[in-house]
């Protein structure tokens, strides 16, 4: 979690400059006060943006990760492909099992019709 204290070193320089010119020129006070407000707001915006990116990455359940270059790498397609292959493999096994059961059933019926049916192989 990022906080404004993470950017404290930058804001302290502006605060020091603001304090230095506080007793001198009025226009410098206004300019530095404006710059300080802009800097603080931008620091909060940066922290908010970084937190939002982390939350987005957390919510994606590890589907979106950064690779070693810092680029986003979408593993969703790879995961979907693996799930599809697994589903096809299970369907093929189920189909083979059903075919084998049907073949055995047909053979048993054929043996019964021929009259040499045996309850045990």
Coordinates of C-alpha atoms in Angstrom, one line a residue:
X1 CA 0.0 0.0 0.0
X2 CA 1.5 3.4 -1.0
X3 CA 1.1 6.4 1.2
X4 CA 2.0 10.0 0.9
X5 CA 5.0 9.3 3.2
X6 CA 6.6 7.3 0.4
X7 CA 7.0 10.6 -1.5
X8 CA 8.0 12.6 1.6
X9 CA 11.5 13.5 0.4
X10 CA 10.2 15.4 -2.7
X11 CA 7.5 17.3 -0.7
X12 CA 10.0 18.3 2.1
X13 CA 12.1 20.1 -0.5
X14 CA 9.1 22.1 -1.7
X15 CA 8.1 22.7 1.9
X16 CA 11.6 24.0 2.7
X17 CA 11.5 26.4 -0.2
X18 CA 8.0 27.5 0.8
X19 CA 9.3 28.3 4.3
X20 CA 12.3 30.1 3.0
X21 CA 10.2 32.4 0.8
X22 CA 7.5 32.7 3.4
X23 CA 9.1 35.8 4.9
X24 CA 10.2 37.4 1.7
X25 CA 8.1 38.1 -1.4
X26 CA 4.3 37.6 -1.5
X27 CA 4.2 36.4 -5.1
X28 CA 6.8 33.7 -4.4
X29 CA 4.6 32.5 -1.5
X30 CA 1.6 32.2 -3.8
X31 CA 3.6 30.4 -6.6
X32 CA 5.3 28.0 -4.2
X33 CA 2.1 27.3 -2.3
X34 CA 0.4 26.5 -5.6
X35 CA 3.3 24.2 -6.7
X36 CA 3.3 22.5 -3.3
X37 CA -0.5 21.9 -3.5
X38 CA 0.0 20.5 -7.1
X39 CA 2.8 18.3 -6.0
X40 CA 0.9 16.9 -3.0
X41 CA -2.2 16.2 -5.2
X42 CA 0.0 14.5 -7.8
X43 CA 1.6 12.3 -5.1
X44 CA -1.8 11.3 -3.9
X45 CA -2.9 10.6 -7.4
X46 CA 0.3 8.5 -8.1
X47 CA -0.3 6.5 -4.9
X48 CA -4.0 6.0 -5.8
X49 CA -3.0 4.8 -9.3
X50 CA -0.4 2.4 -8.0
X51 CA -2.9 1.0 -5.5
X52 CA -5.5 0.6 -8.2
X53 CA -3.0 -1.4 -10.3
X54 CA -2.2 -3.7 -7.4
X55 CA -5.9 -4.3 -6.7
X56 CA -6.6 -5.0 -10.3
X57 CA -3.7 -7.5 -10.4
X58 CA -5.0 -9.1 -7.2
X59 CA -8.6 -9.4 -8.5
X60 CA -7.5 -11.1 -11.7
X61 CA -6.6 -14.2 -9.8
X62 CA -3.1 -14.4 -11.3
X63 CA -4.4 -14.4 -14.8
X64 CA -2.5 -11.2 -15.6
X65 CA 1.0 -10.9 -14.4
X66 CA 4.0 -8.9 -15.3
X67 CA 7.0 -10.7 -16.9
X68 CA 10.6 -9.8 -16.2
X69 CA 10.4 -6.7 -18.5
X70 CA 7.5 -5.3 -16.6
X71 CA 5.2 -6.0 -19.5
X72 CA 1.8 -7.6 -18.9
X73 CA 1.6 -11.3 -19.8
X74 CA -1.8 -12.7 -20.2
X75 CA -1.9 -16.4 -19.2
X76 CA -5.6 -16.6 -19.7
X77 CA -5.3 -18.0 -23.3
X78 CA -2.9 -20.7 -22.2
X79 CA -5.1 -21.7 -19.2
X80 CA -8.1 -21.9 -21.4
X81 CA -6.2 -24.0 -24.0
X82 CA -5.1 -26.5 -21.2
X83 CA -8.7 -26.7 -19.9
X84 CA -10.0 -27.4 -23.4
X85 CA -7.4 -30.1 -23.9
X86 CA -8.3 -31.7 -20.6
X87 CA -12.0 -31.6 -21.4
X88 CA -11.4 -33.2 -24.8
X89 CA -9.3 -35.9 -23.2
X90 CA -12.0 -36.7 -20.6
X91 CA -14.7 -36.8 -23.4
X92 CA -12.5 -39.2 -25.4
X93 CA -12.0 -41.5 -22.4
X94 CA -15.7 -41.5 -21.7
X95 CA -16.5 -42.3 -25.3
X96 CA -14.0 -45.2 -25.4
X97 CA -15.4 -46.6 -22.1
X98 CA -19.0 -46.5 -23.4
X99 CA -17.9 -48.1 -26.7
X100 CA -16.2 -50.9 -24.8
X101 CA -19.3 -51.5 -22.6
X102 CA -21.5 -51.6 -25.6
X103 CA -19.1 -54.0 -27.4
X104 CA -19.1 -56.3 -24.3
X105 CA -22.9 -56.1 -24.1
X106 CA -23.3 -57.0 -27.8
X107 CA -20.9 -59.9 -27.4
X108 CA -22.8 -61.2 -24.4
X109 CA -26.2 -60.9 -26.2
X110 CA -24.7 -62.7 -29.2
X111 CA -23.4 -65.5 -27.0
X112 CA -26.8 -65.9 -25.4
X113 CA -28.5 -66.1 -28.8
X114 CA -26.0 -68.8 -29.9
X115 CA -26.7 -70.9 -26.9
X116 CA -23.2 -71.1 -25.5
X117 CA -23.7 -68.4 -22.9
X118 CA -21.5 -68.7 -19.8
X119 CA -22.1 -66.5 -16.8
X120 CA -18.3 -66.4 -16.1
X121 CA -15.6 -65.9 -18.7

